Amino acid sequence: LGMEKTQGARVKVYFNLHKKVWSVLHMTPRGWRLLCHMPELVLDNVTWRASNGWGEVMGLKPEQVNRVNREAVAFALALRDANGKSDAIVNGVIGPHGDAYRPTSVLSSDEAFDYHHPQVSVLADEGVDLVSAMTISSTGEAIGIAEAAQDVGIPVALSFTVETDGCLLDGTSLADAIRQTDVATGGYPAWYGINCAHPDHFSGQLRGDWIERLGMIRANASRSSHAELDEATKLDAGDPDDLARAYADLRKRLPGLRVVGGCCGTDLRH
């Protein structure tokens, strides 16, 4: 299929399954662009740790954290425009409030809304096309982030990280995490993703209609567990060819997959 037909097919599937999300995104230029013209490049901002809680750890005041986010967006926009990639999606990346592997506390949806809203608002105001929450390990935090994005009026993608059994840290399955988040938010997230886990850790979970909501995979090159990665003293790059074969299999199994990338241990070889 040609690119336009391929993108049209993706939009058709998405529309049929998630009419509520379509109606929300259809009303915003950024949302329409995401659904009808998915470009070849998603350009992330380096803002995964640029929230007020992590800023406080680094001795930064809220206004300084806001400036970090604004400058990151400005850099990405300038990089996009300077390289003739005007149709690239500029993605405002946000991360969990704590250590995704070993959180000291788990946020409720209301707490997550309050925590993430300032960063989501700044990123949206500065002109990102999409906000993506990466390495999220609880449904409460995912729901709060989606509600913050909905309040601001920016499309959002939510990416969960899983343990070696393919489940979230508290044992929640990916299927239940996505269903619970969709129910709580009226299906607002544009798509869901999985990151910071090797395909071997979650491929066995990919059964059922819910997988049509998976639009992003950013897997680890390493097969190590989160606990093992925390203790590692050397980067584990895994096998690039083996990871490529795993991605090829995921493309066949995930009809809504539209964004692929890498996480721990990956580099240009992958």
C-alpha atoms as an extended CHARMM CRD file, in Angstrom:
* protein
*
       270  EXT
         1         1  LEU       CA              0.0000000000        0.0000000000        0.0000000000  PROA      1               0.0000000000
         2         2  GLY       CA              1.0430000000        3.5820000000       -0.5630000000  PROA      2               0.0000000000
         3         3  MET       CA              1.6890000000        5.8140000000        2.4170000000  PROA      3               0.0000000000
         4         4  GLU       CA             -1.6210000000        7.6780000000        2.0920000000  PROA      4               0.0000000000
         5         5  LYS       CA             -3.6210000000        4.4720000000        1.9040000000  PROA      5               0.0000000000
         6         6  THR       CA             -1.7420000000        2.9960000000        4.8410000000  PROA      6               0.0000000000
         7         7  GLN       CA             -2.3780000000        6.0640000000        6.9530000000  PROA      7               0.0000000000
         8         8  GLY       CA             -6.0020000000        6.1440000000        5.8530000000  PROA      8               0.0000000000
         9         9  ALA       CA             -6.4380000000        2.5400000000        6.9640000000  PROA      9               0.0000000000
        10        10  ARG       CA             -5.0140000000        3.3620000000       10.3670000000  PROA      10              0.0000000000
        11        11  VAL       CA             -7.3480000000        6.3100000000       10.7430000000  PROA      11              0.0000000000
        12        12  LYS       CA            -10.3120000000        4.1630000000        9.7310000000  PROA      12              0.0000000000
        13        13  VAL       CA             -9.5430000000        1.5180000000       12.3460000000  PROA      13              0.0000000000
        14        14  TYR       CA             -8.9670000000        4.1640000000       14.9850000000  PROA      14              0.0000000000
        15        15  PHE       CA            -12.2230000000        5.9560000000       14.1570000000  PROA      15              0.0000000000
        16        16  ASN       CA            -14.3170000000        2.8210000000       14.2570000000  PROA      16              0.0000000000
        17        17  LEU       CA            -12.9860000000        1.6990000000       17.6110000000  PROA      17              0.0000000000
        18        18  HSD       CA            -12.6460000000        4.9960000000       19.4210000000  PROA      18              0.0000000000
        19        19  LYS       CA            -15.2400000000        7.4860000000       18.2710000000  PROA      19              0.0000000000
        20        20  LYS       CA            -15.0140000000        9.4760000000       21.5010000000  PROA      20              0.0000000000
        21        21  VAL       CA            -11.3210000000       10.1120000000       20.9950000000  PROA      21              0.0000000000
        22        22  TRP       CA            -11.9090000000       11.0220000000       17.3530000000  PROA      22              0.0000000000
        23        23  SER       CA            -14.5030000000       13.6160000000       18.3390000000  PROA      23              0.0000000000
        24        24  VAL       CA            -12.1040000000       15.1930000000       20.8390000000  PROA      24              0.0000000000
        25        25  LEU       CA             -9.0430000000       15.2530000000       18.5820000000  PROA      25              0.0000000000
        26        26  HSD       CA            -10.9660000000       16.2130000000       15.4570000000  PROA      26              0.0000000000
        27        27  MET       CA            -11.6590000000       19.6150000000       16.9760000000  PROA      27              0.0000000000
        28        28  THR       CA             -7.9690000000       20.5440000000       17.4020000000  PROA      28              0.0000000000
        29        29  PRO       CA             -5.4730000000       21.0850000000       14.5600000000  PROA      29              0.0000000000
        30        30  ARG       CA             -2.8630000000       19.0410000000       16.4150000000  PROA      30              0.0000000000
        31        31  GLY       CA             -5.2700000000       16.1620000000       16.9700000000  PROA      31              0.0000000000
        32        32  TRP       CA             -6.4370000000       16.1540000000       13.3540000000  PROA      32              0.0000000000
        33        33  ARG       CA             -2.8190000000       16.1100000000       12.1930000000  PROA      33              0.0000000000
        34        34  LEU       CA             -2.0020000000       13.1110000000       14.3640000000  PROA      34              0.0000000000
        35        35  LEU       CA             -4.9220000000       11.0870000000       13.0590000000  PROA      35              0.0000000000
        36        36  CYS       CA             -4.8170000000       11.9970000000        9.3850000000  PROA      36              0.0000000000
        37        37  HSD       CA             -1.1300000000       12.5480000000        8.7030000000  PROA      37              0.0000000000
        38        38  MET       CA              1.2360000000       10.5280000000       10.8350000000  PROA      38              0.0000000000
        39        39  PRO       CA              4.7000000000       11.6260000000        9.6750000000  PROA      39              0.0000000000
        40        40  GLU       CA              7.8310000000        9.5150000000        9.4910000000  PROA      40              0.0000000000
        41        41  LEU       CA              9.4860000000       11.1710000000       12.4810000000  PROA      41              0.0000000000
        42        42  VAL       CA              8.4960000000       11.8450000000       16.0900000000  PROA      42              0.0000000000
        43        43  LEU       CA             10.9460000000       14.3190000000       17.6090000000  PROA      43              0.0000000000
        44        44  ASP       CA             11.0620000000       13.9860000000       21.4020000000  PROA      44              0.0000000000
        45        45  ASN       CA             11.8400000000       16.7640000000       23.8340000000  PROA      45              0.0000000000
        46        46  VAL       CA             14.4070000000       15.9410000000       26.5080000000  PROA      46              0.0000000000
        47        47  THR       CA             11.9390000000       16.6830000000       29.3050000000  PROA      47              0.0000000000
        48        48  TRP       CA             11.3170000000       13.2670000000       30.8830000000  PROA      48              0.0000000000
        49        49  ARG       CA             12.6390000000       14.5320000000       34.2220000000  PROA      49              0.0000000000
        50        50  ALA       CA             11.5830000000       18.1730000000       33.8100000000  PROA      50              0.0000000000
        51        51  SER       CA              8.7440000000       18.1620000000       36.3420000000  PROA      51              0.0000000000
        52        52  ASN       CA              8.6210000000       20.1580000000       39.5570000000  PROA      52              0.0000000000
        53        53  GLY       CA              9.2540000000       17.1720000000       41.8150000000  PROA      53              0.0000000000
        54        54  TRP       CA             12.4570000000       16.2240000000       40.0170000000  PROA      54              0.0000000000
        55        55  GLY       CA             13.3880000000       19.8770000000       39.7210000000  PROA      55              0.0000000000
        56        56  GLU       CA             13.2090000000       20.1550000000       43.4910000000  PROA      56              0.0000000000
        57        57  VAL       CA             15.5980000000       17.1980000000       43.8020000000  PROA      57              0.0000000000
        58        58  MET       CA             18.0320000000       19.1530000000       41.6100000000  PROA      58              0.0000000000
        59        59  GLY       CA             17.5510000000       22.3660000000       43.5690000000  PROA      59              0.0000000000
        60        60  LEU       CA             15.4840000000       24.1140000000       40.8800000000  PROA      60              0.0000000000
        61        61  LYS       CA             12.5300000000       26.3890000000       41.5120000000  PROA      61              0.0000000000
        62        62  PRO       CA              9.2720000000       25.8860000000       39.5500000000  PROA      62              0.0000000000
        63        63  GLU       CA              9.9890000000       28.8330000000       37.2640000000  PROA      63              0.0000000000
        64        64  GLN       CA             13.4010000000       27.3550000000       36.4450000000  PROA      64              0.0000000000
        65        65  VAL       CA             11.8150000000       23.9970000000       35.6290000000  PROA      65              0.0000000000
        66        66  ASN       CA              9.3170000000       25.7650000000       33.3690000000  PROA      66              0.0000000000
        67        67  ARG       CA             12.1930000000       27.4420000000       31.5500000000  PROA      67              0.0000000000
        68        68  VAL       CA             13.8350000000       24.0530000000       30.9660000000  PROA      68              0.0000000000
        69        69  ASN       CA             10.6360000000       22.8260000000       29.3290000000  PROA      69              0.0000000000
        70        70  ARG       CA             10.2290000000       25.9540000000       27.2170000000  PROA      70              0.0000000000
        71        71  GLU       CA             13.8200000000       25.8390000000       26.0050000000  PROA      71              0.0000000000
        72        72  ALA       CA             13.5380000000       22.1400000000       25.1780000000  PROA      72              0.0000000000
        73        73  VAL       CA             10.4810000000       22.7470000000       23.0080000000  PROA      73              0.0000000000
        74        74  ALA       CA             12.1150000000       25.7210000000       21.3010000000  PROA      74              0.0000000000
        75        75  PHE       CA             15.1970000000       23.5990000000       20.5440000000  PROA      75              0.0000000000
        76        76  ALA       CA             13.1070000000       20.7850000000       19.0420000000  PROA      76              0.0000000000
        77        77  LEU       CA             11.0400000000       23.1700000000       16.9290000000  PROA      77              0.0000000000
        78        78  ALA       CA             14.1700000000       24.8820000000       15.6190000000  PROA      78              0.0000000000
        79        79  LEU       CA             15.8290000000       21.5360000000       14.8860000000  PROA      79              0.0000000000
        80        80  ARG       CA             12.7500000000       20.3610000000       12.9930000000  PROA      80              0.0000000000
        81        81  ASP       CA             12.4870000000       23.5030000000       10.9030000000  PROA      81              0.0000000000
        82        82  ALA       CA             16.2140000000       23.7790000000       10.1860000000  PROA      82              0.0000000000
        83        83  ASN       CA             16.3090000000       20.2710000000        8.7270000000  PROA      83              0.0000000000
        84        84  GLY       CA             13.2950000000       20.4990000000        6.4560000000  PROA      84              0.0000000000
        85        85  LYS       CA             11.1610000000       18.2310000000        8.6410000000  PROA      85              0.0000000000
        86        86  SER       CA              8.2450000000       20.6010000000        9.0580000000  PROA      86              0.0000000000
        87        87  ASP       CA              5.7660000000       17.7250000000        9.2430000000  PROA      87              0.0000000000
        88        88  ALA       CA              7.5900000000       15.9450000000       12.0990000000  PROA      88              0.0000000000
        89        89  ILE       CA              5.6420000000       15.5370000000       15.3130000000  PROA      89              0.0000000000
        90        90  VAL       CA              7.2270000000       17.4420000000       18.2100000000  PROA      90              0.0000000000
        91        91  ASN       CA              6.5560000000       15.3140000000       21.2560000000  PROA      91              0.0000000000
        92        92  GLY       CA              6.5360000000       16.6910000000       24.7910000000  PROA      92              0.0000000000
        93        93  VAL       CA              7.8880000000       13.8070000000       26.8830000000  PROA      93              0.0000000000
        94        94  ILE       CA              6.9800000000       13.5230000000       30.5420000000  PROA      94              0.0000000000
        95        95  GLY       CA              7.9920000000       10.8730000000       33.0360000000  PROA      95              0.0000000000
        96        96  PRO       CA              6.7210000000        9.3950000000       36.2920000000  PROA      96              0.0000000000
        97        97  HSD       CA              6.7050000000       11.4220000000       39.4790000000  PROA      97              0.0000000000
        98        98  GLY       CA              9.1870000000        9.0370000000       41.1130000000  PROA      98              0.0000000000
        99        99  ASP       CA             11.3720000000        6.0530000000       40.3080000000  PROA      99              0.0000000000
       100       100  ALA       CA              9.3460000000        3.9710000000       37.8720000000  PROA      100             0.0000000000
       101       101  TYR       CA             11.1690000000        0.8160000000       38.9650000000  PROA      101             0.0000000000
       102       102  ARG       CA             10.9140000000        1.3950000000       42.7260000000  PROA      102             0.0000000000
       103       103  PRO       CA              8.4170000000        4.1610000000       43.5020000000  PROA      103             0.0000000000
       104       104  THR       CA              8.2990000000        5.3280000000       47.1020000000  PROA      104             0.0000000000
       105       105  SER       CA              4.6330000000        6.1980000000       46.6470000000  PROA      105             0.0000000000
       106       106  VAL       CA              1.8860000000        5.5220000000       44.1040000000  PROA      106             0.0000000000
       107       107  LEU       CA             -0.1670000000        8.5440000000       43.0460000000  PROA      107             0.0000000000
       108       108  SER       CA             -3.9310000000        8.5720000000       42.8530000000  PROA      108             0.0000000000
       109       109  SER       CA             -5.4160000000       10.0120000000       39.6760000000  PROA      109             0.0000000000
       110       110  ASP       CA             -6.1570000000       13.3050000000       41.4730000000  PROA      110             0.0000000000
       111       111  GLU       CA             -2.6160000000       13.5230000000       42.8340000000  PROA      111             0.0000000000
       112       112  ALA       CA             -1.2040000000       12.7280000000       39.3960000000  PROA      112             0.0000000000
       113       113  PHE       CA             -3.3770000000       15.4200000000       37.8050000000  PROA      113             0.0000000000
       114       114  ASP       CA             -2.0490000000       18.0320000000       40.2350000000  PROA      114             0.0000000000
       115       115  TYR       CA              1.5520000000       16.8790000000       39.8570000000  PROA      115             0.0000000000
       116       116  HSD       CA              1.7170000000       16.6690000000       36.0610000000  PROA      116             0.0000000000
       117       117  HSD       CA             -0.6240000000       19.4880000000       35.0460000000  PROA      117             0.0000000000
       118       118  PRO       CA              2.0070000000       22.2810000000       35.2790000000  PROA      118             0.0000000000
       119       119  GLN       CA              4.4340000000       20.5280000000       32.9280000000  PROA      119             0.0000000000
       120       120  VAL       CA              1.7220000000       19.4130000000       30.4990000000  PROA      120             0.0000000000
       121       121  SER       CA              0.4140000000       22.9910000000       30.3810000000  PROA      121             0.0000000000
       122       122  VAL       CA              3.8320000000       24.5300000000       29.6600000000  PROA      122             0.0000000000
       123       123  LEU       CA              4.6140000000       21.9970000000       26.9290000000  PROA      123             0.0000000000
       124       124  ALA       CA              1.2480000000       22.5830000000       25.2750000000  PROA      124             0.0000000000
       125       125  ASP       CA              1.5940000000       26.3570000000       25.4650000000  PROA      125             0.0000000000
       126       126  GLU       CA              5.0260000000       26.1820000000       23.8210000000  PROA      126             0.0000000000
       127       127  GLY       CA              3.6690000000       24.3410000000       20.7910000000  PROA      127             0.0000000000
       128       128  VAL       CA              4.2330000000       20.5970000000       21.0570000000  PROA      128             0.0000000000
       129       129  ASP       CA              1.9240000000       18.4770000000       18.9100000000  PROA      129             0.0000000000
       130       130  LEU       CA              1.5820000000       15.6870000000       21.4440000000  PROA      130             0.0000000000
       131       131  VAL       CA              2.4350000000       14.8850000000       25.0450000000  PROA      131             0.0000000000
       132       132  SER       CA              3.7290000000       11.3670000000       25.7560000000  PROA      132             0.0000000000
       133       133  ALA       CA              4.0540000000        9.9530000000       29.2560000000  PROA      133             0.0000000000
       134       134  MET       CA              6.8170000000        7.3560000000       29.2920000000  PROA      134             0.0000000000
       135       135  THR       CA              7.6750000000        4.5800000000       31.7620000000  PROA      135             0.0000000000
       136       136  ILE       CA              4.4270000000        4.8230000000       33.7360000000  PROA      136             0.0000000000
       137       137  SER       CA              3.9620000000        1.9950000000       36.2370000000  PROA      137             0.0000000000
       138       138  SER       CA              0.4790000000        2.6100000000       37.6920000000  PROA      138             0.0000000000
       139       139  THR       CA             -3.0020000000        3.2050000000       36.3240000000  PROA      139             0.0000000000
       140       140  GLY       CA             -3.7010000000        6.0360000000       38.7550000000  PROA      140             0.0000000000
       141       141  GLU       CA             -0.8220000000        8.0920000000       37.4150000000  PROA      141             0.0000000000
       142       142  ALA       CA             -1.7840000000        7.2810000000       33.8240000000  PROA      142             0.0000000000
       143       143  ILE       CA             -5.3460000000        8.4530000000       34.4220000000  PROA      143             0.0000000000
       144       144  GLY       CA             -4.2160000000       11.6910000000       36.0810000000  PROA      144             0.0000000000
       145       145  ILE       CA             -1.8640000000       12.4890000000       33.2090000000  PROA      145             0.0000000000
       146       146  ALA       CA             -4.5990000000       11.8690000000       30.6370000000  PROA      146             0.0000000000
       147       147  GLU       CA             -6.9850000000       14.1070000000       32.5710000000  PROA      147             0.0000000000
       148       148  ALA       CA             -4.3620000000       16.8570000000       32.7540000000  PROA      148             0.0000000000
       149       149  ALA       CA             -3.8370000000       16.6600000000       28.9870000000  PROA      149             0.0000000000
       150       150  GLN       CA             -7.5820000000       16.7040000000       28.3940000000  PROA      150             0.0000000000
       151       151  ASP       CA             -7.9320000000       19.7630000000       30.6160000000  PROA      151             0.0000000000
       152       152  VAL       CA             -5.2350000000       21.5700000000       28.6220000000  PROA      152             0.0000000000
       153       153  GLY       CA             -6.5530000000       20.3320000000       25.2650000000  PROA      153             0.0000000000
       154       154  ILE       CA             -3.4800000000       18.4920000000       24.0220000000  PROA      154             0.0000000000
       155       155  PRO       CA             -3.4140000000       14.9340000000       22.5910000000  PROA      155             0.0000000000
       156       156  VAL       CA             -1.6740000000       12.4490000000       24.8990000000  PROA      156             0.0000000000
       157       157  ALA       CA             -0.0600000000        9.0330000000       24.5320000000  PROA      157             0.0000000000
       158       158  LEU       CA              0.5070000000        6.8730000000       27.6080000000  PROA      158             0.0000000000
       159       159  SER       CA              3.3200000000        4.3250000000       27.7200000000  PROA      159             0.0000000000
       160       160  PHE       CA              3.4660000000        1.7320000000       30.4760000000  PROA      160             0.0000000000
       161       161  THR       CA              6.5210000000       -0.1500000000       31.6330000000  PROA      161             0.0000000000
       162       162  VAL       CA              6.1720000000       -3.7430000000       32.7340000000  PROA      162             0.0000000000
       163       163  GLU       CA              8.1010000000       -6.3440000000       34.6840000000  PROA      163             0.0000000000
       164       164  THR       CA              9.4580000000       -9.5580000000       33.1660000000  PROA      164             0.0000000000
       165       165  ASP       CA              5.9910000000      -11.1450000000       33.5360000000  PROA      165             0.0000000000
       166       166  GLY       CA              4.4420000000       -8.4740000000       31.3000000000  PROA      166             0.0000000000
       167       167  CYS       CA              2.4960000000       -6.8650000000       34.1460000000  PROA      167             0.0000000000
       168       168  LEU       CA              2.7700000000       -3.5030000000       35.8700000000  PROA      168             0.0000000000
       169       169  LEU       CA              4.6720000000       -3.2450000000       39.1290000000  PROA      169             0.0000000000
       170       170  ASP       CA              1.5430000000       -3.9570000000       41.2210000000  PROA      170             0.0000000000
       171       171  GLY       CA              0.5930000000       -6.9930000000       39.1260000000  PROA      171             0.0000000000
       172       172  THR       CA             -1.9990000000       -5.2310000000       36.9500000000  PROA      172             0.0000000000
       173       173  SER       CA             -2.0610000000       -6.6540000000       33.4340000000  PROA      173             0.0000000000
       174       174  LEU       CA             -1.5340000000       -4.3840000000       30.4460000000  PROA      174             0.0000000000
       175       175  ALA       CA             -5.0550000000       -5.2010000000       29.2730000000  PROA      175             0.0000000000
       176       176  ASP       CA             -6.5810000000       -4.1030000000       32.5840000000  PROA      176             0.0000000000
       177       177  ALA       CA             -4.3970000000       -0.9810000000       32.8190000000  PROA      177             0.0000000000
       178       178  ILE       CA             -5.4890000000        0.2120000000       29.3820000000  PROA      178             0.0000000000
       179       179  ARG       CA             -9.1390000000       -0.6560000000       29.9200000000  PROA      179             0.0000000000
       180       180  GLN       CA             -9.2410000000        1.0730000000       33.3090000000  PROA      180             0.0000000000
       181       181  THR       CA             -7.5980000000        4.1970000000       31.9150000000  PROA      181             0.0000000000
       182       182  ASP       CA             -9.9330000000        4.3260000000       28.9180000000  PROA      182             0.0000000000
       183       183  VAL       CA            -13.0000000000        3.9180000000       31.1320000000  PROA      183             0.0000000000
       184       184  ALA       CA            -11.8550000000        6.6260000000       33.5530000000  PROA      184             0.0000000000
       185       185  THR       CA            -10.9810000000        9.1410000000       30.8040000000  PROA      185             0.0000000000
       186       186  GLY       CA            -13.6580000000        8.4150000000       28.2250000000  PROA      186             0.0000000000
       187       187  GLY       CA            -11.0050000000        6.9530000000       25.9160000000  PROA      187             0.0000000000
       188       188  TYR       CA             -9.0970000000       10.2350000000       25.7090000000  PROA      188             0.0000000000
       189       189  PRO       CA             -5.5270000000        8.9190000000       25.1110000000  PROA      189             0.0000000000
       190       190  ALA       CA             -4.6400000000        8.9660000000       21.4190000000  PROA      190             0.0000000000
       191       191  TRP       CA             -2.8550000000        5.6420000000       21.8760000000  PROA      191             0.0000000000
       192       192  TYR       CA             -0.9680000000        3.5980000000       24.4300000000  PROA      192             0.0000000000
       193       193  GLY       CA              2.5420000000        2.2440000000       24.3980000000  PROA      193             0.0000000000
       194       194  ILE       CA              5.0200000000       -0.0370000000       26.1040000000  PROA      194             0.0000000000
       195       195  ASN       CA              8.5610000000        1.0320000000       26.8900000000  PROA      195             0.0000000000
       196       196  CYS       CA             11.5310000000        0.0550000000       29.0360000000  PROA      196             0.0000000000
       197       197  ALA       CA             10.9250000000       -3.6860000000       28.6890000000  PROA      197             0.0000000000
       198       198  HSD       CA             12.2090000000       -6.2980000000       26.2560000000  PROA      198             0.0000000000
       199       199  PRO       CA              9.6360000000       -7.7740000000       23.8310000000  PROA      199             0.0000000000
       200       200  ASP       CA             10.1360000000      -11.1580000000       25.4890000000  PROA      200             0.0000000000
       201       201  HSD       CA              8.6930000000       -9.6640000000       28.6740000000  PROA      201             0.0000000000
       202       202  PHE       CA              5.3550000000       -8.6110000000       27.1960000000  PROA      202             0.0000000000
       203       203  SER       CA              4.7710000000      -10.3930000000       23.8860000000  PROA      203             0.0000000000
       204       204  GLY       CA              2.9020000000      -13.1900000000       25.6620000000  PROA      204             0.0000000000
       205       205  GLN       CA              0.3570000000      -10.6560000000       26.9430000000  PROA      205             0.0000000000
       206       206  LEU       CA             -0.6280000000       -9.3940000000       23.4970000000  PROA      206             0.0000000000
       207       207  ARG       CA             -3.9780000000      -11.1150000000       23.1170000000  PROA      207             0.0000000000
       208       208  GLY       CA             -7.4490000000       -9.6040000000       22.8230000000  PROA      208             0.0000000000
       209       209  ASP       CA             -9.1430000000       -6.5770000000       21.2750000000  PROA      209             0.0000000000
       210       210  TRP       CA             -7.3210000000       -4.1740000000       23.6010000000  PROA      210             0.0000000000
       211       211  ILE       CA             -4.0750000000       -4.5480000000       21.6310000000  PROA      211             0.0000000000
       212       212  GLU       CA             -5.6120000000       -2.3420000000       18.9270000000  PROA      212             0.0000000000
       213       213  ARG       CA             -5.0190000000        0.5380000000       21.3580000000  PROA      213             0.0000000000
       214       214  LEU       CA             -1.2550000000       -0.0620000000       21.3310000000  PROA      214             0.0000000000
       215       215  GLY       CA              0.3210000000        2.4970000000       19.0270000000  PROA      215             0.0000000000
       216       216  MET       CA              3.8850000000        2.7260000000       20.3420000000  PROA      216             0.0000000000
       217       217  ILE       CA              6.6720000000        0.3270000000       21.2780000000  PROA      217             0.0000000000
       218       218  ARG       CA             10.0160000000        1.5260000000       22.6280000000  PROA      218             0.0000000000
       219       219  ALA       CA             11.6020000000       -1.6550000000       23.8870000000  PROA      219             0.0000000000
       220       220  ASN       CA             14.7870000000       -2.3570000000       25.7800000000  PROA      220             0.0000000000
       221       221  ALA       CA             17.6370000000       -4.0750000000       23.9970000000  PROA      221             0.0000000000
       222       222  SER       CA             18.4030000000       -5.8440000000       27.2570000000  PROA      222             0.0000000000
       223       223  ARG       CA             16.4110000000       -8.8160000000       28.5560000000  PROA      223             0.0000000000
       224       224  SER       CA             17.4030000000       -7.9160000000       32.1260000000  PROA      224             0.0000000000
       225       225  SER       CA             14.7740000000       -7.1570000000       34.7490000000  PROA      225             0.0000000000
       226       226  HSD       CA             14.3650000000       -3.6620000000       36.1440000000  PROA      226             0.0000000000
       227       227  ALA       CA             16.0950000000       -4.7570000000       39.3350000000  PROA      227             0.0000000000
       228       228  GLU       CA             19.0390000000       -6.1170000000       37.3380000000  PROA      228             0.0000000000
       229       229  LEU       CA             19.2540000000       -2.9500000000       35.2450000000  PROA      229             0.0000000000
       230       230  ASP       CA             19.3360000000       -0.8490000000       38.4170000000  PROA      230             0.0000000000
       231       231  GLU       CA             22.3510000000       -2.8000000000       39.6530000000  PROA      231             0.0000000000
       232       232  ALA       CA             24.1400000000       -3.0240000000       36.2980000000  PROA      232             0.0000000000
       233       233  THR       CA             27.5530000000       -1.4010000000       35.9400000000  PROA      233             0.0000000000
       234       234  LYS       CA             27.8000000000       -1.9690000000       32.1740000000  PROA      234             0.0000000000
       235       235  LEU       CA             25.3650000000       -1.1010000000       29.3940000000  PROA      235             0.0000000000
       236       236  ASP       CA             23.6440000000       -4.1760000000       27.9450000000  PROA      236             0.0000000000
       237       237  ALA       CA             23.0710000000       -3.5550000000       24.2250000000  PROA      237             0.0000000000
       238       238  GLY       CA             21.6390000000       -7.0060000000       23.5830000000  PROA      238             0.0000000000
       239       239  ASP       CA             21.5020000000       -8.2670000000       19.9980000000  PROA      239             0.0000000000
       240       240  PRO       CA             20.3680000000       -5.6170000000       17.4620000000  PROA      240             0.0000000000
       241       241  ASP       CA             19.3810000000       -8.2150000000       14.8570000000  PROA      241             0.0000000000
       242       242  ASP       CA             17.3730000000      -10.1930000000       17.3990000000  PROA      242             0.0000000000
       243       243  LEU       CA             15.5760000000       -7.0480000000       18.5370000000  PROA      243             0.0000000000
       244       244  ALA       CA             14.8030000000       -6.1340000000       14.9110000000  PROA      244             0.0000000000
       245       245  ARG       CA             13.1930000000       -9.5310000000       14.3930000000  PROA      245             0.0000000000
       246       246  ALA       CA             11.1090000000       -9.0150000000       17.5290000000  PROA      246             0.0000000000
       247       247  TYR       CA              9.9210000000       -5.6420000000       16.2060000000  PROA      247             0.0000000000
       248       248  ALA       CA              9.0190000000       -7.1770000000       12.8500000000  PROA      248             0.0000000000
       249       249  ASP       CA              6.8560000000       -9.6920000000       14.6840000000  PROA      249             0.0000000000
       250       250  LEU       CA              5.2200000000       -6.9370000000       16.7390000000  PROA      250             0.0000000000
       251       251  ARG       CA              4.3660000000       -5.0030000000       13.5740000000  PROA      251             0.0000000000
       252       252  LYS       CA              2.4410000000       -8.0290000000       12.3100000000  PROA      252             0.0000000000
       253       253  ARG       CA              0.5970000000       -8.5120000000       15.5950000000  PROA      253             0.0000000000
       254       254  LEU       CA             -0.2750000000       -4.8960000000       16.4640000000  PROA      254             0.0000000000
       255       255  PRO       CA             -2.6420000000       -3.3220000000       13.9180000000  PROA      255             0.0000000000
       256       256  GLY       CA             -2.4370000000        0.1450000000       15.4700000000  PROA      256             0.0000000000
       257       257  LEU       CA              1.3430000000        0.3560000000       15.8360000000  PROA      257             0.0000000000
       258       258  ARG       CA              2.5030000000        3.7290000000       14.5220000000  PROA      258             0.0000000000
       259       259  VAL       CA              5.5470000000        4.7590000000       16.6090000000  PROA      259             0.0000000000
       260       260  VAL       CA              8.6210000000        2.5830000000       17.1670000000  PROA      260             0.0000000000
       261       261  GLY       CA             11.8290000000        3.4440000000       18.9550000000  PROA      261             0.0000000000
       262       262  GLY       CA             14.2310000000        2.1970000000       21.5700000000  PROA      262             0.0000000000
       263       263  CYS       CA             14.8010000000        2.4200000000       25.2880000000  PROA      263             0.0000000000
       264       264  CYS       CA             17.5210000000        1.0240000000       27.5930000000  PROA      264             0.0000000000
       265       265  GLY       CA             20.5790000000       -0.2960000000       25.7590000000  PROA      265             0.0000000000
       266       266  THR       CA             19.5120000000        0.8030000000       22.2720000000  PROA      266             0.0000000000
       267       267  ASP       CA             21.5600000000        3.0150000000       19.9840000000  PROA      267             0.0000000000
       268       268  LEU       CA             21.8790000000        3.7500000000       16.2550000000  PROA      268             0.0000000000
       269       269  ARG       CA             22.6950000000        0.0890000000       15.5030000000  PROA      269             0.0000000000
       270       270  HSD       CA             19.2670000000       -0.9230000000       16.6980000000  PROA      270             0.0000000000
